[in-house]
């Protein structure tokens, strides 16, 4: 997933931010009109940044799906700016006249509401992933708000913590790096860590710092924490792999890579490589390739009336998707099937990775 602006930052719209959003809208408006041939919906992906390896793979999955159905695909990036992300989507809705399928990872939790409301007003179909307010539901925006997809952050945060604790022998100090605190994934993964800590009293959390999903911030924070705590740090818990790789670079600079294990979430190639070398104890992947393509497939099938969202059960409207943990035990098989070769997907298997309805 992710990294995101905080809720406080979300509410502060300054002149520079508005200009950025307006500029992005002009860029969308300048796109060739052939993209919006009458009758053929435009497939649109809205993500944070292509500099994030997770979202780069997401885009690849989206392009693979678009190619499979022979439709044009447009990628919008917010670069962590909520106003820009929303403005880009509204500009695209205007350009397409609402004949559009949107798969969106909202930059921040509050962003989902104006995105959904704009799609509803324009007649577009939208699938959101990861972030939305708890009181925003697809069933209240039939048929336009097709589905919302998450991955159980509490379970994932707890699982990687438990693997880390086992790797360091069940006792000792760790540091933790969290995502942007206003986002669903960051909140849930931290809860999972807290649950694991409560069940393992011999593990001491030396410090928890927010690195906003970014490897650069994680590098700086880890460097400072290494200076502060030194040999007391036996392991690093990171709420996503990008922050985990930032921590890894800090450990490498001190000659500690492979001696102080790291755990993360997302399954990006750098983290999988680190599992292979023993520098990461594990990573968990939600499969961004699948997310990028399947979000569009679910939306497209609804938009073209292959199914009516209003008649679908709750576990098809707001659901958790399947995750896979990658450890030394299965990393070579995972690498062979997902990195050395392009994953094979059945884009018509809309609900095959549903693990259950999102808890209220």
mmCIF file of C-alpha atoms in Angstrom:
data_model
loop_
_atom_site.group_PDB
_atom_site.id
_atom_site.type_symbol
_atom_site.label_atom_id
_atom_site.label_comp_id
_atom_site.label_asym_id
_atom_site.label_seq_id
_atom_site.Cartn_x
_atom_site.Cartn_y
_atom_site.Cartn_z
ATOM 1 C CA UNK A 1 0.000 0.000 0.000
ATOM 2 C CA UNK A 2 1.006 3.720 0.696
ATOM 3 C CA UNK A 3 3.256 8.196 2.044
ATOM 4 C CA UNK A 4 0.223 10.332 2.874
ATOM 5 C CA UNK A 5 -0.586 13.796 4.209
ATOM 6 C CA UNK A 6 -2.042 13.868 7.708
ATOM 7 C CA UNK A 7 -5.631 14.838 8.449
ATOM 8 C CA UNK A 8 -4.439 18.202 9.705
ATOM 9 C CA UNK A 9 -2.499 18.794 6.512
ATOM 10 C CA UNK A 10 -5.500 17.643 4.497
ATOM 11 C CA UNK A 11 -7.516 20.542 5.814
ATOM 12 C CA UNK A 12 -4.917 23.170 4.983
ATOM 13 C CA UNK A 13 -5.342 24.236 1.360
ATOM 14 C CA UNK A 14 -2.750 26.813 0.451
ATOM 15 C CA UNK A 15 -2.249 28.683 -2.797
ATOM 16 C CA UNK A 16 0.645 26.490 -3.912
ATOM 17 C CA UNK A 17 -1.365 23.305 -3.356
ATOM 18 C CA UNK A 18 -4.317 24.653 -5.313
ATOM 19 C CA UNK A 19 -2.041 25.675 -8.170
ATOM 20 C CA UNK A 20 -0.557 22.180 -8.257
ATOM 21 C CA UNK A 21 -4.017 20.632 -8.448
ATOM 22 C CA UNK A 22 -5.131 23.072 -11.128
ATOM 23 C CA UNK A 23 -1.999 22.380 -13.147
ATOM 24 C CA UNK A 24 -2.635 18.667 -12.937
ATOM 25 C CA UNK A 25 -6.180 19.188 -14.136
ATOM 26 C CA UNK A 26 -4.927 21.140 -17.166
ATOM 27 C CA UNK A 27 -2.532 18.320 -17.940
ATOM 28 C CA UNK A 28 -5.423 15.847 -17.938
ATOM 29 C CA UNK A 29 -7.485 18.167 -20.135
ATOM 30 C CA UNK A 30 -4.663 18.271 -22.672
ATOM 31 C CA UNK A 31 -4.769 14.504 -23.253
ATOM 32 C CA UNK A 32 -5.832 13.401 -26.745
ATOM 33 C CA UNK A 33 -9.573 12.940 -27.221
ATOM 34 C CA UNK A 34 -9.091 9.517 -28.795
ATOM 35 C CA UNK A 35 -8.710 8.206 -25.237
ATOM 36 C CA UNK A 36 -12.417 8.729 -24.748
ATOM 37 C CA UNK A 37 -13.968 7.067 -27.769
ATOM 38 C CA UNK A 38 -17.731 7.037 -27.419
ATOM 39 C CA UNK A 39 -19.012 3.908 -25.752
ATOM 40 C CA UNK A 40 -15.675 2.664 -24.478
ATOM 41 C CA UNK A 41 -15.031 3.554 -20.836
ATOM 42 C CA UNK A 42 -11.637 4.856 -19.850
ATOM 43 C CA UNK A 43 -9.787 2.843 -17.221
ATOM 44 C CA UNK A 44 -8.154 5.137 -14.656
ATOM 45 C CA UNK A 45 -5.715 4.347 -11.867
ATOM 46 C CA UNK A 46 -5.142 6.856 -9.086
ATOM 47 C CA UNK A 47 -2.156 6.154 -6.843
ATOM 48 C CA UNK A 48 0.396 8.040 -4.818
ATOM 49 C CA UNK A 49 3.707 7.933 -6.640
ATOM 50 C CA UNK A 50 5.540 5.797 -9.145
ATOM 51 C CA UNK A 51 8.725 6.311 -7.140
ATOM 52 C CA UNK A 52 7.177 3.969 -4.575
ATOM 53 C CA UNK A 53 8.008 0.406 -5.747
ATOM 54 C CA UNK A 54 4.675 -0.908 -4.475
ATOM 55 C CA UNK A 55 2.653 1.500 -6.595
ATOM 56 C CA UNK A 56 4.943 0.985 -9.579
ATOM 57 C CA UNK A 57 3.940 -2.703 -9.565
ATOM 58 C CA UNK A 58 0.289 -1.674 -9.053
ATOM 59 C CA UNK A 59 0.488 0.332 -12.308
ATOM 60 C CA UNK A 60 1.968 -2.666 -14.125
ATOM 61 C CA UNK A 61 -1.000 -4.790 -13.059
ATOM 62 C CA UNK A 62 -3.425 -2.103 -14.189
ATOM 63 C CA UNK A 63 -1.771 -1.938 -17.595
ATOM 64 C CA UNK A 64 -1.875 -5.721 -17.909
ATOM 65 C CA UNK A 65 -5.620 -5.738 -17.267
ATOM 66 C CA UNK A 66 -6.252 -2.856 -19.672
ATOM 67 C CA UNK A 67 -4.346 -4.704 -22.397
ATOM 68 C CA UNK A 68 -6.375 -7.858 -21.744
ATOM 69 C CA UNK A 69 -9.650 -6.041 -22.505
ATOM 70 C CA UNK A 70 -8.249 -3.723 -25.180
ATOM 71 C CA UNK A 71 -9.049 -0.457 -23.406
ATOM 72 C CA UNK A 72 -7.116 2.740 -22.879
ATOM 73 C CA UNK A 73 -5.621 3.232 -19.421
ATOM 74 C CA UNK A 74 -4.569 6.433 -17.672
ATOM 75 C CA UNK A 75 -2.500 6.641 -14.478
ATOM 76 C CA UNK A 76 -2.894 9.631 -12.159
ATOM 77 C CA UNK A 77 -0.388 10.229 -9.360
ATOM 78 C CA UNK A 78 -1.014 12.487 -6.395
ATOM 79 C CA UNK A 79 2.617 12.639 -5.178
ATOM 80 C CA UNK A 80 1.245 12.665 -1.638
ATOM 81 C CA UNK A 81 -0.919 15.745 -2.270
ATOM 82 C CA UNK A 82 -4.572 15.063 -1.494
ATOM 83 C CA UNK A 83 -5.920 18.139 -3.290
ATOM 84 C CA UNK A 84 -3.946 17.287 -6.423
ATOM 85 C CA UNK A 85 -5.202 13.699 -6.364
ATOM 86 C CA UNK A 86 -8.846 14.770 -6.054
ATOM 87 C CA UNK A 87 -8.482 17.533 -8.669
ATOM 88 C CA UNK A 88 -6.948 15.114 -11.173
ATOM 89 C CA UNK A 89 -9.832 12.681 -10.742
ATOM 90 C CA UNK A 90 -12.450 15.411 -11.142
ATOM 91 C CA UNK A 91 -10.708 16.655 -14.292
ATOM 92 C CA UNK A 92 -10.723 13.150 -15.730
ATOM 93 C CA UNK A 93 -14.419 12.731 -14.887
ATOM 94 C CA UNK A 94 -15.163 15.949 -16.752
ATOM 95 C CA UNK A 95 -13.075 14.870 -19.734
ATOM 96 C CA UNK A 96 -14.714 11.445 -20.003
ATOM 97 C CA UNK A 97 -18.224 12.630 -19.245
ATOM 98 C CA UNK A 98 -18.328 10.027 -16.484
ATOM 99 C CA UNK A 99 -17.745 7.086 -18.854
ATOM 100 C CA UNK A 100 -14.904 5.932 -16.666
ATOM 101 C CA UNK A 101 -13.807 3.191 -14.296
ATOM 102 C CA UNK A 102 -11.602 4.359 -11.420
ATOM 103 C CA UNK A 103 -9.407 2.191 -9.207
ATOM 104 C CA UNK A 104 -8.158 4.455 -6.440
ATOM 105 C CA UNK A 105 -5.807 4.178 -3.498
ATOM 106 C CA UNK A 106 -6.824 7.470 -1.851
ATOM 107 C CA UNK A 107 -3.882 9.475 -0.607
ATOM 108 C CA UNK A 108 -5.456 9.842 2.825
ATOM 109 C CA UNK A 109 -8.518 8.442 4.551
ATOM 110 C CA UNK A 110 -10.769 11.557 4.160
ATOM 111 C CA UNK A 111 -10.018 11.728 0.414
ATOM 112 C CA UNK A 112 -12.250 8.767 -0.372
ATOM 113 C CA UNK A 113 -15.485 10.657 0.274
ATOM 114 C CA UNK A 114 -15.047 13.485 -2.280
ATOM 115 C CA UNK A 115 -13.692 10.947 -4.781
ATOM 116 C CA UNK A 116 -16.739 8.687 -4.403
ATOM 117 C CA UNK A 117 -19.183 11.601 -4.429
ATOM 118 C CA UNK A 118 -17.624 12.988 -7.618
ATOM 119 C CA UNK A 119 -17.824 9.588 -9.327
ATOM 120 C CA UNK A 120 -21.445 9.154 -8.251
ATOM 121 C CA UNK A 121 -22.355 12.592 -9.591
ATOM 122 C CA UNK A 122 -20.644 11.920 -12.928
ATOM 123 C CA UNK A 123 -21.988 8.389 -13.348
ATOM 124 C CA UNK A 124 -18.569 6.709 -13.183
ATOM 125 C CA UNK A 125 -17.743 3.427 -11.442
ATOM 126 C CA UNK A 126 -15.192 3.435 -8.624
ATOM 127 C CA UNK A 127 -13.327 0.910 -6.515
ATOM 128 C CA UNK A 128 -11.292 2.178 -3.570
ATOM 129 C CA UNK A 129 -8.510 0.379 -1.759
ATOM 130 C CA UNK A 130 -6.911 0.734 1.670
ATOM 131 C CA UNK A 131 -8.286 4.095 2.831
ATOM 132 C CA UNK A 132 -11.801 5.335 3.486
ATOM 133 C CA UNK A 133 -13.730 6.741 6.454
ATOM 134 C CA UNK A 134 -15.486 4.077 8.527
ATOM 135 C CA UNK A 135 -18.897 5.591 7.777
ATOM 136 C CA UNK A 136 -18.417 5.617 3.990
ATOM 137 C CA UNK A 137 -19.960 2.503 2.416
ATOM 138 C CA UNK A 138 -20.378 1.322 -1.190
ATOM 139 C CA UNK A 139 -23.985 0.319 -0.455
ATOM 140 C CA UNK A 140 -24.861 3.984 0.085
ATOM 141 C CA UNK A 141 -23.707 4.947 -3.420
ATOM 142 C CA UNK A 142 -25.239 2.228 -5.612
ATOM 143 C CA UNK A 143 -24.366 1.357 -8.288
ATOM 144 C CA UNK A 144 -21.366 3.658 -8.728
ATOM 145 C CA UNK A 145 -19.328 2.817 -5.632
ATOM 146 C CA UNK A 146 -18.722 -0.802 -6.533
ATOM 147 C CA UNK A 147 -16.333 -2.111 -3.863
ATOM 148 C CA UNK A 148 -13.774 -1.236 -1.241
ATOM 149 C CA UNK A 149 -10.766 -3.518 -0.759
ATOM 150 C CA UNK A 150 -8.482 -3.727 2.255
ATOM 151 C CA UNK A 151 -6.043 -6.213 3.695
ATOM 152 C CA UNK A 152 -6.253 -6.991 7.398
ATOM 153 C CA UNK A 153 -3.649 -4.630 8.797
ATOM 154 C CA UNK A 154 -4.019 -5.778 12.386
ATOM 155 C CA UNK A 155 -3.320 -9.389 11.437
ATOM 156 C CA UNK A 156 -0.400 -8.433 9.187
ATOM 157 C CA UNK A 157 1.169 -6.073 11.722
ATOM 158 C CA UNK A 158 0.906 -8.747 14.385
ATOM 159 C CA UNK A 159 2.225 -11.517 12.162
ATOM 160 C CA UNK A 160 5.404 -9.727 11.125
ATOM 161 C CA UNK A 161 5.991 -8.720 14.753
ATOM 162 C CA UNK A 162 5.718 -12.321 15.895
ATOM 163 C CA UNK A 163 8.153 -13.448 13.200
ATOM 164 C CA UNK A 164 10.567 -10.718 14.281
ATOM 165 C CA UNK A 165 10.283 -11.697 17.941
ATOM 166 C CA UNK A 166 10.964 -15.340 17.119
ATOM 167 C CA UNK A 167 13.935 -14.391 14.938
ATOM 168 C CA UNK A 168 15.620 -12.467 17.777
ATOM 169 C CA UNK A 169 15.027 -15.286 20.252
ATOM 170 C CA UNK A 170 11.948 -14.025 22.065
ATOM 171 C CA UNK A 171 13.563 -11.219 24.044
ATOM 172 C CA UNK A 172 15.349 -7.917 23.548
ATOM 173 C CA UNK A 173 14.722 -4.409 22.283
ATOM 174 C CA UNK A 174 13.228 -3.407 18.954
ATOM 175 C CA UNK A 175 12.458 -0.172 17.167
ATOM 176 C CA UNK A 176 9.373 0.383 15.044
ATOM 177 C CA UNK A 177 8.685 2.592 12.027
ATOM 178 C CA UNK A 178 5.070 3.538 11.349
ATOM 179 C CA UNK A 179 3.242 4.883 8.335
ATOM 180 C CA UNK A 180 1.365 8.144 8.263
ATOM 181 C CA UNK A 181 -0.774 8.021 11.391
ATOM 182 C CA UNK A 182 -4.072 9.111 9.811
ATOM 183 C CA UNK A 183 -4.219 6.231 7.326
ATOM 184 C CA UNK A 184 -6.125 3.000 7.856
ATOM 185 C CA UNK A 185 -3.177 0.751 7.085
ATOM 186 C CA UNK A 186 -0.850 2.577 9.477
ATOM 187 C CA UNK A 187 -3.377 2.563 12.298
ATOM 188 C CA UNK A 188 -4.228 -1.110 11.924
ATOM 189 C CA UNK A 189 -0.647 -2.317 11.544
ATOM 190 C CA UNK A 190 0.350 -0.437 14.698
ATOM 191 C CA UNK A 191 -2.530 -2.130 16.533
ATOM 192 C CA UNK A 192 -1.181 -5.476 15.375
ATOM 193 C CA UNK A 193 2.257 -4.603 16.714
ATOM 194 C CA UNK A 194 0.749 -3.548 20.037
ATOM 195 C CA UNK A 195 -1.125 -6.847 20.325
ATOM 196 C CA UNK A 196 2.059 -8.814 19.672
ATOM 197 C CA UNK A 197 3.990 -6.771 22.232
ATOM 198 C CA UNK A 198 1.296 -7.335 24.856
ATOM 199 C CA UNK A 199 1.628 -11.087 24.344
ATOM 200 C CA UNK A 200 5.443 -10.999 24.513
ATOM 201 C CA UNK A 201 6.542 -9.170 27.695
ATOM 202 C CA UNK A 202 10.220 -10.008 27.127
ATOM 203 C CA UNK A 203 10.262 -7.825 24.021
ATOM 204 C CA UNK A 204 10.836 -4.134 24.701
ATOM 205 C CA UNK A 205 9.748 -1.458 22.250
ATOM 206 C CA UNK A 206 12.599 1.032 22.517
ATOM 207 C CA UNK A 207 10.897 3.637 20.326
ATOM 208 C CA UNK A 208 8.165 4.021 17.724
ATOM 209 C CA UNK A 209 8.681 6.690 15.076
ATOM 210 C CA UNK A 210 6.502 7.746 12.136
ATOM 211 C CA UNK A 211 8.403 7.622 8.829
ATOM 212 C CA UNK A 212 5.355 8.377 6.627
ATOM 213 C CA UNK A 213 5.851 5.293 4.416
ATOM 214 C CA UNK A 214 9.096 6.759 3.007
ATOM 215 C CA UNK A 215 12.496 5.074 2.811
ATOM 216 C CA UNK A 216 14.338 8.400 3.100
ATOM 217 C CA UNK A 217 12.643 9.300 6.375
ATOM 218 C CA UNK A 218 13.145 5.762 7.667
ATOM 219 C CA UNK A 219 16.863 5.958 6.903
ATOM 220 C CA UNK A 220 17.280 9.161 8.886
ATOM 221 C CA UNK A 221 15.176 7.966 11.812
ATOM 222 C CA UNK A 222 16.934 4.596 11.993
ATOM 223 C CA UNK A 223 20.349 6.254 11.875
ATOM 224 C CA UNK A 224 19.362 8.455 14.799
ATOM 225 C CA UNK A 225 17.906 5.545 16.749
ATOM 226 C CA UNK A 226 21.063 3.497 16.205
ATOM 227 C CA UNK A 227 23.059 6.341 17.711
ATOM 228 C CA UNK A 228 20.631 6.588 20.605
ATOM 229 C CA UNK A 229 20.168 2.907 21.471
ATOM 230 C CA UNK A 230 23.185 1.190 19.906
ATOM 231 C CA UNK A 231 23.465 -2.528 20.622
ATOM 232 C CA UNK A 232 20.140 -2.555 22.472
ATOM 233 C CA UNK A 233 18.408 -2.682 19.076
ATOM 234 C CA UNK A 234 17.924 -6.330 18.188
ATOM 235 C CA UNK A 235 15.312 -5.915 15.449
ATOM 236 C CA UNK A 236 13.348 -3.448 13.316
ATOM 237 C CA UNK A 237 9.570 -3.564 12.718
ATOM 238 C CA UNK A 238 8.496 -1.512 9.684
ATOM 239 C CA UNK A 239 4.882 -0.935 8.661
ATOM 240 C CA UNK A 240 5.864 -1.138 4.997
ATOM 241 C CA UNK A 241 8.803 -2.392 2.965
ATOM 242 C CA UNK A 242 9.854 1.002 1.663
ATOM 243 C CA UNK A 243 10.532 2.134 5.235
ATOM 244 C CA UNK A 244 12.123 -1.237 5.920
ATOM 245 C CA UNK A 245 14.582 -0.762 3.060
ATOM 246 C CA UNK A 246 15.428 2.693 4.392
ATOM 247 C CA UNK A 247 16.187 1.096 7.749
ATOM 248 C CA UNK A 248 18.270 -1.553 5.981
ATOM 249 C CA UNK A 249 20.471 1.093 4.378
ATOM 250 C CA UNK A 250 21.048 2.630 7.807
ATOM 251 C CA UNK A 251 22.012 -0.781 9.191
ATOM 252 C CA UNK A 252 24.338 -1.413 6.260
ATOM 253 C CA UNK A 253 26.102 1.873 6.955
ATOM 254 C CA UNK A 254 26.872 0.592 10.463
ATOM 255 C CA UNK A 255 27.810 -2.933 9.385
ATOM 256 C CA UNK A 256 24.688 -4.354 11.033
ATOM 257 C CA UNK A 257 22.786 -5.663 8.006
ATOM 258 C CA UNK A 258 21.903 -9.294 8.554
ATOM 259 C CA UNK A 259 22.699 -8.975 12.255
ATOM 260 C CA UNK A 260 19.650 -6.864 13.121
ATOM 261 C CA UNK A 261 16.670 -8.394 11.279
ATOM 262 C CA UNK A 262 13.927 -6.314 9.688
ATOM 263 C CA UNK A 263 10.312 -7.139 8.926
ATOM 264 C CA UNK A 264 7.976 -5.245 6.601
ATOM 265 C CA UNK A 265 4.854 -5.346 4.465
ATOM 266 C CA UNK A 266 4.239 -5.044 0.706
ATOM 267 C CA UNK A 267 6.484 -7.671 -0.895
ATOM 268 C CA UNK A 268 8.454 -5.226 -3.047
ATOM 269 C CA UNK A 269 11.442 -6.683 -4.889
ATOM 270 C CA UNK A 270 14.043 -5.010 -2.656
ATOM 271 C CA UNK A 271 12.450 -6.565 0.421
ATOM 272 C CA UNK A 272 12.160 -9.988 -1.218
ATOM 273 C CA UNK A 273 15.839 -9.749 -2.166
ATOM 274 C CA UNK A 274 16.596 -8.920 1.470
ATOM 275 C CA UNK A 275 14.674 -11.988 2.639
ATOM 276 C CA UNK A 276 16.853 -14.046 0.304
ATOM 277 C CA UNK A 277 20.034 -12.593 1.810
ATOM 278 C CA UNK A 278 18.807 -12.868 5.407
ATOM 279 C CA UNK A 279 18.632 -9.105 5.987
ATOM 280 C CA UNK A 280 14.811 -9.192 6.234
ATOM 281 C CA UNK A 281 13.169 -11.897 8.343
ATOM 282 C CA UNK A 282 9.950 -11.575 6.331
ATOM 283 C CA UNK A 283 7.676 -9.409 4.263
ATOM 284 C CA UNK A 284 3.957 -9.764 3.585
ATOM 285 C CA UNK A 285 2.462 -9.037 0.187
ATOM 286 C CA UNK A 286 -1.071 -8.088 -0.780
ATOM 287 C CA UNK A 287 0.081 -8.470 -4.408
ATOM 288 C CA UNK A 288 -0.030 -4.959 -5.882
ATOM 289 C CA UNK A 289 -0.059 -6.451 -9.409
ATOM 290 C CA UNK A 290 -3.404 -8.072 -8.553
ATOM 291 C CA UNK A 291 -4.637 -4.900 -6.844
ATOM 292 C CA UNK A 292 -3.877 -2.779 -9.873
ATOM 293 C CA UNK A 293 -5.636 -5.063 -12.318
ATOM 294 C CA UNK A 294 -8.454 -6.546 -10.242
ATOM 295 C CA UNK A 295 -9.658 -3.209 -8.931
ATOM 296 C CA UNK A 296 -10.204 -2.168 -12.533
ATOM 297 C CA UNK A 297 -11.743 -5.520 -13.469
ATOM 298 C CA UNK A 298 -14.313 -5.375 -10.666
ATOM 299 C CA UNK A 299 -15.183 -1.799 -11.600
ATOM 300 C CA UNK A 300 -15.320 -2.522 -15.332
ATOM 301 C CA UNK A 301 -17.582 -5.548 -14.921
ATOM 302 C CA UNK A 302 -19.984 -3.457 -12.867
ATOM 303 C CA UNK A 303 -19.784 -0.505 -15.257
ATOM 304 C CA UNK A 304 -20.643 -2.720 -18.240
ATOM 305 C CA UNK A 305 -23.471 -4.319 -16.216
ATOM 306 C CA UNK A 306 -21.982 -7.798 -16.035
ATOM 307 C CA UNK A 307 -23.243 -7.682 -12.447
ATOM 308 C CA UNK A 308 -25.285 -5.298 -10.325
ATOM 309 C CA UNK A 309 -23.323 -4.132 -7.265
ATOM 310 C CA UNK A 310 -26.552 -3.605 -5.328
ATOM 311 C CA UNK A 311 -27.317 -7.334 -5.463
ATOM 312 C CA UNK A 312 -23.892 -8.463 -4.252
ATOM 313 C CA UNK A 313 -23.306 -9.789 -0.716
ATOM 314 C CA UNK A 314 -21.412 -7.686 1.852
ATOM 315 C CA UNK A 315 -18.200 -9.653 1.302
ATOM 316 C CA UNK A 316 -18.130 -8.390 -2.298
ATOM 317 C CA UNK A 317 -18.734 -4.744 -1.404
ATOM 318 C CA UNK A 318 -16.257 -4.201 1.454
ATOM 319 C CA UNK A 319 -13.786 -7.009 1.821
ATOM 320 C CA UNK A 320 -10.373 -8.142 2.952
ATOM 321 C CA UNK A 321 -8.118 -9.617 0.297
ATOM 322 C CA UNK A 322 -5.656 -12.465 0.670
ATOM 323 C CA UNK A 323 -2.055 -11.799 1.713
ATOM 324 C CA UNK A 324 1.009 -14.024 1.473
ATOM 325 C CA UNK A 325 3.928 -14.003 3.905
ATOM 326 C CA UNK A 326 7.389 -14.370 2.389
ATOM 327 C CA UNK A 327 10.084 -15.879 4.605
ATOM 328 C CA UNK A 328 13.280 -17.848 4.066
ATOM 329 C CA UNK A 329 11.104 -20.979 3.795
ATOM 330 C CA UNK A 330 9.256 -19.935 0.631
ATOM 331 C CA UNK A 331 11.178 -16.991 -0.787
ATOM 332 C CA UNK A 332 12.817 -18.887 -3.654
ATOM 333 C CA UNK A 333 9.494 -20.258 -4.878
ATOM 334 C CA UNK A 334 7.915 -16.811 -4.593
ATOM 335 C CA UNK A 335 10.814 -15.229 -6.464
ATOM 336 C CA UNK A 336 10.553 -17.717 -9.300
ATOM 337 C CA UNK A 337 6.801 -17.322 -9.765
ATOM 338 C CA UNK A 338 6.373 -13.602 -9.155
ATOM 339 C CA UNK A 339 9.619 -11.787 -9.896
ATOM 340 C CA UNK A 340 11.586 -13.912 -12.365
ATOM 341 C CA UNK A 341 8.374 -14.369 -14.360
ATOM 342 C CA UNK A 342 5.266 -12.243 -14.846
ATOM 343 C CA UNK A 343 2.380 -13.401 -12.638
ATOM 344 C CA UNK A 344 -0.466 -15.198 -14.409
ATOM 345 C CA UNK A 345 -3.869 -13.762 -13.542
ATOM 346 C CA UNK A 346 -7.458 -14.706 -14.262
ATOM 347 C CA UNK A 347 -8.947 -11.232 -14.336
ATOM 348 C CA UNK A 348 -12.465 -12.715 -14.465
ATOM 349 C CA UNK A 349 -12.038 -14.347 -11.052
ATOM 350 C CA UNK A 350 -13.369 -11.260 -9.314
ATOM 351 C CA UNK A 351 -13.872 -12.693 -5.844
ATOM 352 C CA UNK A 352 -11.266 -15.466 -5.701
ATOM 353 C CA UNK A 353 -9.057 -13.682 -3.176
ATOM 354 C CA UNK A 354 -11.812 -12.477 -0.861
ATOM 355 C CA UNK A 355 -11.147 -13.668 2.698
ATOM 356 C CA UNK A 356 -14.192 -12.050 4.294
ATOM 357 C CA UNK A 357 -16.213 -8.909 4.814
ATOM 358 C CA UNK A 358 -14.458 -6.001 6.516
ATOM 359 C CA UNK A 359 -15.386 -5.924 10.180
ATOM 360 C CA UNK A 360 -17.623 -3.057 11.232
#
